[in-house]
């Protein structure tokens, strides 16, 4: 691993301390690998501060093989527990943002701003649901004039491309949200600019995103204006998390304490949108980052609200292996076939992320229904694995030895390389051939597992907060996987921090067992709370590349819902892609069509295209920029007119809305020729 040194001004610097104190300046060092350009040399460039200090500090790559060298610096107050980052107070009217105040929840109206009565009614519904702030879009001066009538409640303004309008409504509102790149003295011209490959890649660097934000912040600071908040949203939760962490790390370096607004932009609708938002927002809240949040769902604004909660703690440990500036997945060693094994175990986990489900004895009474609920294909009543079939099941109780039908159903699952995991006590009393056996650390330490036949596959359950002495037993066994299994209601320790500790132990000891996040939810949990809990607790780890799959249990929740939520979680963390990805804006006063109805129509006809991403955007303000990851785009270009995109390129303009969905479908089909990614497009409904 490459290292380096850089001058800095540190306070209280301690060797091998993962929570270093920092002074007001730090040099970032970037090592650019130029092997693609014939020289084959490595170039070192410095982003220098104006006040370098005399001390030297060791640098490390932001991730394995990354050209970005960073100090082992802090991006949050603690990696051992959730401690809220200290930020200054920023006033929005009489609502205070900052670490000394509750995390503020906000959303945005979808009404036409000129419709004063409709907008006021929507704002009141939002307020009744508990929001602290509400945003209203203002496209022009007529909307700006309407705002003076609307302000019967605290409101926040949303401005694009119109500085004169922003200055007008500044007299009315308490807060204005601007995209600095759109805030110019004249209307944006959207000139076509030519970039070299190096220029383009540089624009994509996370450090460049942060530097862009800092450029405008420095202007504010130069004018002694400090009443502002940073927002670094993205529609990809992984990128969103990395960008915020790097932003905060640089703020620690500079000694800045400005608040953060968190959100996954254009998250979509329904469970998909909630899951993406929970992954991005929840991960950062677990790190103690964030002072105000907004959930961008393609739904009525009052349904977009989400509340933040506090998190428990854990004994300190040294964190050396997680790269929080850049995504790099820790890939556990997938099972390999061993000599003498009667069945194929290579399919019990999936290379892109595994889904495990808990199955009951009652479900075994109807084998075909069980196979379907596991998303297996049926051929003459026999199950076969498909794209989104469950990889392994947990069976807490085995059927009696004489129950031939139930045992035949389990054998058929094992024969298609679906893992069947059973507790040690069950396997010892009612053995199931070729089952994998669940053991805990105590059973390992007492040697109880040695009562099993030699070669039995083991699945180990661990909490992550055990004394390291108890975890030492993992060095002496060959586990097919580990279940990180901390009770959801545990109040002594945070699941995320306990898992990080477990991964540190595994990395320190070169143990590459796959780790499955096992979350057992309490009875009567609401579906939205389950989605948010899964995204926040498991997503916060998977988004850092920590983990190989998910097992969700909730006693009174529908089996299909839990399975779909599990696959949604993996896809939201950019792991296993099993369905079409949608990027859709939440709708606002700029929206030029009924976004919810159109979104539902497009989803109905295209939901079976895994690997394809489709953006559905209400207007050109958010369209071209925030759908950058999409393969195809459906964007409101003018009232009643739709523009269609392939990637970032407009291919059809001004299509009448009545035929726009069919035109999008045809566009996907036209671009599917010869494409493996879109090979199913000819079956579009």
XYZ file of C-alpha atoms in Angstrom:
685
model
C 0.000 0.000 0.000
C 1.425 3.365 -0.994
C 2.080 5.937 1.691
C 3.353 9.482 1.740
C 3.875 12.471 3.975
C 2.470 15.957 3.911
C 2.918 19.083 6.026
C -0.042 19.940 8.208
C -1.118 21.830 11.282
C -2.495 19.264 13.693
C -3.587 19.667 17.265
C -3.114 16.749 19.620
C -1.823 14.384 16.928
C -1.411 10.842 18.247
C 0.126 7.906 16.423
C -2.315 5.215 15.230
C -5.298 7.135 16.523
C -8.310 6.803 14.254
C -9.901 9.956 15.700
C -7.204 12.534 15.044
C -7.628 16.161 15.953
C -7.017 18.545 13.078
C -5.911 22.118 12.717
C -7.136 24.564 10.142
C -5.150 23.416 7.137
C -4.122 20.289 5.302
C -2.627 19.515 1.912
C -4.350 16.866 -0.156
C -1.912 14.887 -2.290
C -3.078 13.238 -5.469
C -0.992 10.607 -7.257
C -2.155 10.380 -10.841
C -1.500 7.081 -12.583
C -0.645 8.037 -16.147
C 0.037 4.556 -17.474
C -2.519 5.093 -20.225
C -0.328 7.835 -21.636
C 2.813 6.168 -22.838
C 5.216 7.615 -20.237
C 4.087 5.078 -17.644
C 5.149 7.465 -14.875
C 3.294 8.562 -11.800
C 2.654 12.231 -11.344
C 2.225 13.824 -7.911
C 0.254 17.037 -7.676
C -0.636 18.989 -4.550
C -3.766 20.900 -3.671
C -2.033 23.268 -1.287
C -3.389 25.365 1.499
C -2.242 28.850 2.288
C -0.987 28.074 5.777
C 1.066 24.868 5.824
C 2.493 23.773 9.136
C 5.822 22.136 9.935
C 4.537 18.732 11.059
C 4.417 15.679 8.846
C 1.639 13.093 8.841
C 1.456 9.697 7.189
C -0.832 9.391 4.180
C -2.704 6.377 2.847
C -4.689 5.691 -0.338
C -8.364 6.527 -0.043
C -8.948 2.908 -1.094
C -6.889 -0.043 -2.226
C -5.216 1.025 -5.456
C -6.764 4.497 -5.367
C -4.629 7.361 -6.736
C -6.017 9.676 -4.055
C -3.786 9.836 -0.970
C -5.418 11.132 2.184
C -4.354 11.353 5.806
C -5.972 8.985 8.270
C -8.251 11.817 9.120
C -11.699 12.060 10.572
C -14.850 12.584 8.576
C -17.091 12.300 11.636
C -16.759 12.696 15.391
C -16.554 8.958 16.114
C -16.627 5.658 14.245
C -17.498 3.807 17.479
C -20.810 5.483 18.192
C -23.087 8.103 16.722
C -21.899 11.503 17.921
C -23.401 14.452 16.151
C -20.903 16.683 14.382
C -20.718 20.179 15.865
C -22.085 22.770 13.471
C -22.922 26.430 13.758
C -26.506 27.633 14.037
C -28.081 28.909 10.830
C -31.437 30.623 11.222
C -34.259 30.071 8.741
C -36.785 32.573 9.979
C -37.386 31.400 13.526
C -36.267 27.811 12.830
C -32.685 27.099 13.860
C -30.505 24.600 11.981
C -27.345 23.158 13.506
C -26.019 20.604 15.954
C -27.544 22.353 18.965
C -31.010 21.821 17.506
C -33.120 18.861 16.316
C -32.505 17.532 12.828
C -34.954 19.518 10.737
C -37.250 17.777 8.269
C -38.282 19.466 5.048
C -40.122 18.726 1.822
C -41.300 20.575 -1.288
C -44.675 21.545 -2.706
C -45.882 20.161 -6.029
C -48.579 22.752 -6.739
C -48.424 25.576 -9.274
C -46.989 28.445 -7.249
C -49.384 30.882 -8.911
C -52.224 28.860 -7.381
C -52.037 30.620 -4.025
C -54.917 28.758 -2.377
C -53.718 25.349 -3.573
C -50.151 26.013 -2.471
C -51.223 27.270 0.959
C -53.439 24.207 1.429
C -50.532 21.915 0.529
C -48.169 23.745 2.876
C -50.654 23.333 5.711
C -50.896 19.571 5.068
C -47.114 19.370 5.148
C -46.986 21.308 8.419
C -49.604 19.032 9.964
C -47.330 16.061 9.202
C -44.514 17.610 11.234
C -42.231 19.279 8.683
C -40.031 22.130 9.886
C -39.409 23.682 6.461
C -41.205 23.677 3.140
C -39.773 24.582 -0.254
C -41.727 26.291 -3.014
C -40.454 26.640 -6.560
C -40.438 30.077 -8.180
C -39.866 30.056 -11.933
C -40.495 33.713 -12.691
C -41.745 37.069 -11.445
C -45.434 36.106 -11.457
C -44.654 33.242 -9.098
C -42.481 35.592 -7.045
C -45.375 37.994 -6.633
C -47.637 35.109 -5.569
C -45.163 34.198 -2.834
C -45.997 37.316 -0.847
C -49.578 36.052 -0.602
C -48.484 32.500 0.194
C -46.287 33.277 3.155
C -48.587 32.412 6.004
C -46.166 29.676 7.113
C -42.413 29.425 7.210
C -41.254 28.676 3.672
C -38.043 27.991 1.869
C -37.442 29.027 -1.751
C -36.117 27.055 -4.695
C -34.474 29.041 -7.518
C -32.865 27.956 -10.802
C -31.461 30.151 -13.572
C -33.122 33.384 -12.380
C -31.036 35.563 -10.010
C -33.395 38.507 -10.390
C -36.282 36.340 -9.206
C -34.201 35.113 -6.268
C -33.478 38.675 -5.205
C -37.169 39.498 -5.451
C -38.359 36.598 -3.259
C -35.515 37.158 -0.796
C -37.678 40.006 0.473
C -40.408 37.463 1.266
C -38.841 34.169 2.275
C -36.510 33.100 5.065
C -34.247 30.856 3.000
C -33.354 30.564 -0.673
C -31.975 27.380 -2.211
C -29.847 27.944 -5.307
C -27.677 25.773 -7.493
C -24.650 28.085 -7.769
C -23.847 26.891 -11.282
C -27.289 28.112 -12.400
C -27.069 31.427 -10.565
C -25.709 33.759 -13.242
C -26.394 37.253 -14.522
C -27.925 35.965 -17.739
C -29.978 32.979 -18.818
C -27.945 29.795 -19.166
C -26.861 29.243 -22.756
C -26.057 25.523 -22.476
C -23.036 25.873 -24.727
C -21.474 22.691 -26.007
C -18.057 22.302 -24.418
C -15.360 19.907 -25.541
C -13.492 17.970 -22.839
C -10.493 15.700 -23.086
C -10.792 12.319 -21.377
C -8.558 13.581 -18.555
C -10.694 16.713 -18.140
C -13.861 14.638 -17.999
C -12.484 12.212 -15.434
C -11.259 15.106 -13.318
C -14.772 16.531 -13.192
C -16.008 13.212 -11.807
C -13.542 13.093 -8.913
C -15.215 13.380 -5.535
C -12.540 15.836 -4.492
C -13.486 18.046 -7.461
C -17.131 18.038 -6.348
C -16.063 19.196 -2.918
C -13.751 21.835 -4.336
C -16.623 23.158 -6.466
C -18.786 23.551 -3.362
C -15.926 25.200 -1.489
C -15.383 27.681 -4.313
C -18.767 29.299 -3.682
C -18.447 28.963 0.081
C -15.208 30.955 -0.042
C -17.035 33.755 -1.843
C -19.589 33.863 0.976
C -16.868 33.810 3.618
C -14.940 36.570 1.879
C -18.067 38.718 2.172
C -18.393 37.675 5.840
C -21.636 35.830 5.101
C -21.957 32.580 7.050
C -25.699 31.889 7.096
C -25.543 29.040 4.580
C -25.853 25.251 4.444
C -24.039 22.701 2.248
C -25.916 20.143 0.139
C -24.119 17.486 -1.964
C -26.996 15.330 -3.158
C -26.836 12.604 -5.823
C -29.310 10.003 -7.045
C -26.778 7.220 -6.402
C -26.624 6.579 -2.619
C -23.017 5.357 -2.798
C -21.817 8.553 -4.498
C -23.958 10.693 -2.200
C -22.395 9.168 0.932
C -18.830 9.452 -0.373
C -19.284 13.070 -1.444
C -20.643 14.163 1.941
C -17.885 12.370 3.827
C -15.163 13.996 1.771
C -16.875 17.374 2.170
C -16.940 17.015 5.955
C -13.352 15.733 6.074
C -12.225 18.867 4.266
C -14.339 21.032 6.579
C -12.523 19.479 9.545
C -9.266 20.368 7.817
C -10.344 23.965 7.244
C -11.946 24.350 10.658
C -15.368 25.062 9.140
C -18.598 24.174 10.932
C -21.387 24.786 8.419
C -24.525 22.602 8.652
C -25.425 19.899 6.136
C -28.655 19.259 4.266
C -28.978 15.550 3.416
C -30.956 13.907 0.674
C -30.791 11.337 -2.124
C -32.078 13.332 -5.056
C -34.626 11.921 -7.515
C -34.946 8.752 -5.415
C -38.131 7.630 -7.157
C -41.310 6.377 -5.533
C -42.659 3.739 -3.186
C -40.405 1.264 -1.473
C -37.575 1.809 -3.981
C -37.415 5.520 -3.198
C -37.666 4.957 0.536
C -34.898 2.369 0.418
C -32.502 4.608 -1.523
C -33.207 7.492 0.844
C -32.769 5.305 3.924
C -29.427 4.025 2.635
C -28.014 7.472 1.867
C -29.532 9.570 4.644
C -29.415 6.793 7.245
C -25.736 6.051 6.634
C -24.747 9.661 7.244
C -27.041 10.047 10.256
C -25.330 6.981 11.746
C -22.065 8.893 11.291
C -23.515 11.866 13.158
C -23.706 13.989 10.003
C -26.682 16.060 8.918
C -28.722 18.947 10.273
C -31.694 18.923 7.922
C -33.038 16.196 5.643
C -35.395 15.870 2.708
C -36.729 12.687 1.129
C -37.222 13.171 -2.636
C -40.068 10.839 -3.552
C -42.355 10.948 -6.567
C -45.327 11.130 -4.207
C -47.445 13.791 -2.501
C -45.110 15.967 -0.402
C -46.636 15.101 2.963
C -45.727 11.433 2.344
C -42.039 12.225 1.934
C -41.306 13.050 5.539
C -38.870 10.981 7.546
C -37.791 11.468 11.145
C -34.308 11.033 12.604
C -33.554 9.197 15.817
C -30.582 8.828 18.152
C -28.320 5.796 18.107
C -26.610 3.707 20.825
C -22.888 3.271 21.491
C -19.998 0.780 21.567
C -16.594 0.385 23.204
C -13.841 2.062 21.103
C -11.818 0.073 18.589
C -9.220 1.055 16.023
C -10.559 1.232 12.484
C -7.890 0.754 9.828
C -9.464 -1.068 6.892
C -12.651 0.757 5.894
C -12.155 3.291 3.079
C -14.862 5.848 3.609
C -13.793 8.282 0.854
C -14.085 5.794 -1.975
C -16.214 2.696 -2.441
C -14.418 -0.616 -2.419
C -16.305 -3.757 -1.665
C -14.875 -6.277 0.766
C -15.714 -9.477 -1.045
C -15.953 -12.557 1.098
C -14.643 -15.812 -0.306
C -17.552 -17.501 -2.054
C -17.996 -21.216 -1.336
C -15.925 -23.583 -3.441
C -16.751 -27.202 -3.998
C -14.878 -29.654 -1.780
C -13.894 -33.182 -2.617
C -16.468 -35.714 -1.557
C -19.428 -33.308 -1.273
C -22.659 -34.747 -2.635
C -24.291 -31.443 -3.648
C -23.100 -28.201 -5.219
C -22.620 -25.503 -2.566
C -21.289 -22.874 -4.970
C -24.745 -21.351 -5.419
C -25.645 -20.842 -1.755
C -24.282 -17.281 -2.061
C -24.336 -14.882 -5.014
C -21.242 -12.991 -6.125
C -23.136 -9.678 -6.405
C -24.909 -9.971 -3.064
C -27.032 -12.690 -1.513
C -30.611 -12.774 -0.252
C -31.465 -15.229 2.518
C -34.971 -15.837 3.857
C -36.359 -17.467 6.993
C -38.793 -20.299 6.204
C -41.271 -21.985 8.558
C -42.446 -25.586 8.813
C -45.917 -24.497 7.691
C -44.504 -23.291 4.364
C -43.070 -26.755 3.721
C -46.622 -28.145 3.690
C -47.202 -26.522 0.275
C -43.917 -27.031 -1.625
C -44.951 -25.403 -4.914
C -46.155 -22.265 -3.133
C -42.872 -22.193 -1.225
C -40.848 -22.465 -4.433
C -42.807 -19.589 -5.959
C -42.389 -17.440 -2.846
C -38.630 -18.020 -3.104
C -38.910 -16.681 -6.705
C -37.823 -19.987 -8.219
C -38.954 -21.014 -11.686
C -41.190 -24.070 -11.814
C -40.874 -26.685 -14.536
C -43.335 -29.553 -14.089
C -43.488 -28.712 -10.397
C -39.700 -28.776 -9.968
C -37.864 -25.610 -8.790
C -34.995 -23.940 -10.651
C -33.077 -20.802 -9.784
C -33.772 -17.584 -11.702
C -32.332 -14.060 -11.752
C -33.940 -13.014 -8.456
C -34.293 -16.338 -6.646
C -33.448 -16.492 -2.949
C -29.957 -17.949 -2.478
C -30.329 -19.720 0.885
C -32.979 -20.250 3.556
C -32.876 -20.370 7.350
C -35.055 -23.118 8.830
C -35.200 -22.800 12.619
C -36.983 -26.134 13.050
C -36.533 -29.261 10.953
C -39.509 -31.447 10.030
C -39.686 -34.851 11.709
C -37.544 -37.539 10.121
C -40.707 -39.400 9.054
C -42.161 -36.339 7.232
C -41.081 -37.470 3.777
C -42.932 -34.749 1.839
C -41.344 -31.851 3.740
C -37.903 -33.422 3.529
C -38.321 -34.036 -0.190
C -39.159 -30.340 -0.649
C -35.953 -29.407 1.184
C -33.920 -31.888 -0.851
C -35.181 -30.324 -4.079
C -34.027 -26.921 -2.867
C -30.618 -28.277 -1.886
C -30.333 -29.968 -5.296
C -30.601 -26.568 -7.073
C -27.777 -25.218 -4.893
C -30.032 -23.339 -2.496
C -28.513 -23.451 0.958
C -30.622 -24.781 3.832
C -29.340 -23.512 7.195
C -30.520 -25.217 10.396
C -29.551 -24.780 14.080
C -26.988 -27.148 15.561
C -29.478 -28.676 18.023
C -31.932 -29.481 15.215
C -29.287 -31.085 13.008
C -28.024 -33.253 15.856
C -31.503 -34.585 16.709
C -33.199 -34.657 13.264
C -30.329 -34.606 10.755
C -31.020 -33.327 7.239
C -28.509 -34.538 4.641
C -26.333 -31.751 3.169
C -27.800 -29.004 5.352
C -25.558 -26.188 6.567
C -25.472 -25.865 10.350
C -25.864 -22.620 12.301
C -23.590 -22.367 15.346
C -22.769 -19.515 17.708
C -19.395 -18.645 19.212
C -20.165 -20.440 22.477
C -21.000 -23.671 20.650
C -17.735 -23.355 18.764
C -15.682 -22.718 21.900
C -17.199 -25.727 23.722
C -16.616 -27.974 20.728
C -20.292 -28.872 20.344
C -19.959 -28.581 16.572
C -17.517 -31.503 16.586
C -20.483 -33.834 17.134
C -21.429 -33.209 13.499
C -20.157 -35.448 10.699
C -16.803 -34.373 9.344
C -17.085 -31.896 6.479
C -20.421 -30.407 7.578
C -20.759 -26.828 6.337
C -20.870 -24.285 9.196
C -22.637 -20.918 9.356
C -21.476 -18.880 12.355
C -23.618 -16.340 14.196
C -21.748 -13.383 15.751
C -22.892 -10.107 17.314
C -19.758 -8.044 16.725
C -19.548 -6.639 20.255
C -18.062 -9.792 21.824
C -14.663 -9.564 23.527
C -11.924 -10.158 20.978
C -10.966 -13.302 22.928
C -14.313 -14.852 21.985
C -13.868 -13.952 18.323
C -10.466 -15.683 18.242
C -12.204 -19.039 17.689
C -13.026 -17.867 14.144
C -9.355 -18.341 13.253
C -9.651 -22.080 13.832
C -12.737 -22.950 11.811
C -13.795 -23.057 8.176
C -17.096 -21.178 7.923
C -19.173 -20.956 4.762
C -20.515 -17.606 5.982
C -21.038 -15.475 9.083
C -24.401 -14.065 10.116
C -23.972 -10.690 11.796
C -26.807 -11.205 14.226
C -27.447 -8.388 16.688
C -31.030 -8.079 18.004
C -32.793 -5.120 16.429
C -34.061 -3.998 19.829
C -30.590 -4.116 21.429
C -30.084 -0.826 23.251
C -26.487 -1.254 24.410
C -24.790 -1.073 21.048
C -25.341 0.258 17.539
C -25.634 -2.414 14.846
C -23.572 -0.453 12.321
C -20.712 0.181 14.719
C -20.714 -3.411 16.002
C -20.506 -4.677 12.424
C -17.622 -2.328 11.650
C -15.814 -3.757 14.658
C -16.447 -7.303 13.420
C -15.120 -6.452 9.964
C -12.011 -4.897 11.526
C -11.348 -8.147 13.380
C -11.816 -10.210 10.217
C -9.509 -7.948 8.197
C -6.848 -7.826 10.909
C -6.731 -11.619 10.892
C -7.024 -12.098 7.113
C -10.345 -13.911 7.495
C -12.390 -13.525 4.335
C -15.611 -15.245 5.362
C -18.692 -13.838 3.619
C -20.821 -11.835 6.069
C -24.621 -11.708 5.875
C -26.450 -8.948 7.745
C -29.241 -10.629 9.714
C -31.857 -8.197 11.031
C -34.759 -9.489 13.124
C -37.477 -6.855 13.366
C -40.017 -6.766 16.213
C -43.683 -7.650 15.880
C -46.089 -5.081 14.432
C -43.377 -2.994 12.769
C -44.786 -0.749 10.035
C -43.578 -1.473 6.505
C -42.070 1.981 6.075
C -40.208 1.586 9.371
C -38.895 -1.785 8.247
C -37.629 -0.362 4.949
C -35.995 2.577 6.716
C -34.518 0.277 9.376
C -33.061 -2.095 6.791
C -31.673 0.723 4.663
C -30.202 2.561 7.637
C -28.709 -0.427 9.462
C -27.675 -2.811 6.678
C -27.451 -0.213 3.904
C -25.008 1.890 5.923
C -22.628 -1.091 5.851
C -23.246 -2.340 2.318
C -22.739 1.165 0.929
C -19.220 0.969 2.423
C -18.646 -2.412 0.796
C -19.010 -4.238 4.118
C -21.162 -7.305 3.706
C -22.163 -9.952 1.205
C -25.906 -10.179 1.652
C -29.013 -9.687 3.751
C -31.457 -11.751 5.821
C -34.541 -9.868 7.015
C -37.041 -11.344 9.471
C -40.321 -9.812 10.648
C -42.882 -12.204 12.155
C -46.017 -10.495 10.868
C -44.784 -9.228 7.504
C -45.584 -10.775 4.144
C -42.901 -13.157 2.847
C -42.893 -11.637 -0.650
C -42.536 -8.147 0.812
C -39.454 -9.183 2.802
C -37.907 -10.852 -0.250
C -38.541 -7.845 -2.489
C -37.241 -5.464 0.170
C -34.043 -7.503 0.404
C -33.421 -7.340 -3.336
C -34.288 -3.625 -3.353
C -31.698 -3.070 -0.633
C -28.960 -4.788 -2.628
C -29.846 -2.861 -5.780
C -30.000 0.422 -3.867
C -26.471 -0.241 -2.591
C -25.318 -0.811 -6.188
C -24.750 -4.517 -5.681
C -27.139 -7.029 -7.262
C -29.286 -5.666 -10.067
C -32.504 -7.621 -10.521
C -34.939 -5.113 -12.017
C -35.163 -1.846 -13.903
C -33.652 1.141 -12.109
C -35.712 4.340 -12.075
C -34.596 7.895 -11.426
C -37.610 10.161 -11.025
C -37.885 13.619 -9.560
C -40.252 14.330 -6.655
C -42.292 16.846 -8.662
C -42.672 20.533 -7.879
C -44.321 23.629 -9.311
C -42.076 23.402 -12.395
C -43.348 19.941 -13.333
C -44.934 19.940 -16.780
C -47.033 16.746 -16.519
C -48.630 14.425 -13.959
C -45.413 12.826 -12.786
C -46.965 10.149 -10.587
C -49.330 8.827 -13.271
C -46.697 8.883 -16.014
C -44.140 7.246 -13.738
C -46.586 4.451 -12.891
C -47.394 3.946 -16.586
C -43.723 3.699 -17.572
C -42.918 1.360 -14.677
C -45.769 -0.949 -15.615
C -44.361 -1.384 -19.126
C -40.628 -1.516 -18.371
C -40.172 -3.008 -14.893
C -38.751 -6.299 -16.237
C -35.483 -4.910 -17.657
C -32.733 -5.523 -15.076
C -29.610 -3.557 -15.842
C -31.525 -0.721 -17.521
C -32.029 2.667 -15.852
C -34.778 5.075 -16.912
C -35.116 8.684 -15.763
C -38.537 10.347 -15.540
C -38.037 14.064 -14.965
C -40.650 16.783 -14.722
C -38.698 19.597 -16.379
C -35.377 20.481 -17.990
C -34.098 22.152 -14.817
C -33.501 18.844 -13.044
C -33.661 16.618 -16.094
C -30.327 16.668 -17.933
C -28.149 17.072 -14.839
C -29.696 14.776 -12.280
C -30.438 11.882 -14.621
C -26.788 11.509 -15.597
C -26.674 7.824 -14.586
C -29.719 6.853 -16.653
C -29.654 4.934 -19.933
C -32.875 6.580 -21.140
C -34.655 9.771 -20.155
C -38.255 11.053 -20.330
C -38.135 14.803 -19.622
C -40.766 17.533 -19.722
C -39.467 20.046 -22.262
C -42.499 22.347 -22.530
C -46.161 22.219 -21.519
C -47.612 19.113 -23.160
C -44.285 18.219 -24.792
C -41.700 15.586 -23.864
C -38.018 15.255 -24.777
C -36.459 11.788 -24.926
C -32.834 11.084 -24.091
C -30.363 8.296 -24.642
C -27.760 8.794 -21.977
C -27.055 12.519 -21.834
C -28.098 13.151 -25.450
C -31.494 14.425 -26.585
C -32.634 12.208 -29.443
C -36.253 13.371 -29.813
C -37.706 16.759 -28.909
C -41.220 18.089 -28.454
C -43.121 14.794 -28.599
C -46.798 15.144 -27.741
C -47.354 13.758 -24.263
C -50.118 11.420 -25.454
C -47.630 9.372 -27.465
C -44.485 9.954 -25.435
C -44.597 6.742 -23.395
C -44.964 4.617 -26.530
C -42.140 6.607 -28.122
C -39.930 5.854 -25.111
C -40.726 2.137 -25.366
C -39.865 2.161 -29.067
C -36.660 4.051 -28.324
C -35.596 1.353 -25.864
C -36.375 -1.342 -28.423
C -34.460 0.491 -31.158
C -31.367 0.711 -28.979
C -31.667 -2.882 -27.818
C -30.433 -4.443 -31.039
C -27.309 -6.411 -30.261
C -27.329 -5.316 -26.634
C -27.155 -7.979 -23.951
C -28.181 -5.365 -21.405
C -31.533 -4.845 -23.094
C -32.071 -8.310 -24.494
C -35.558 -8.529 -22.954
C -36.790 -5.302 -24.535
C -38.732 -7.113 -27.247
C -40.995 -8.401 -24.485
C -41.902 -4.910 -23.286
C -45.591 -4.816 -22.481
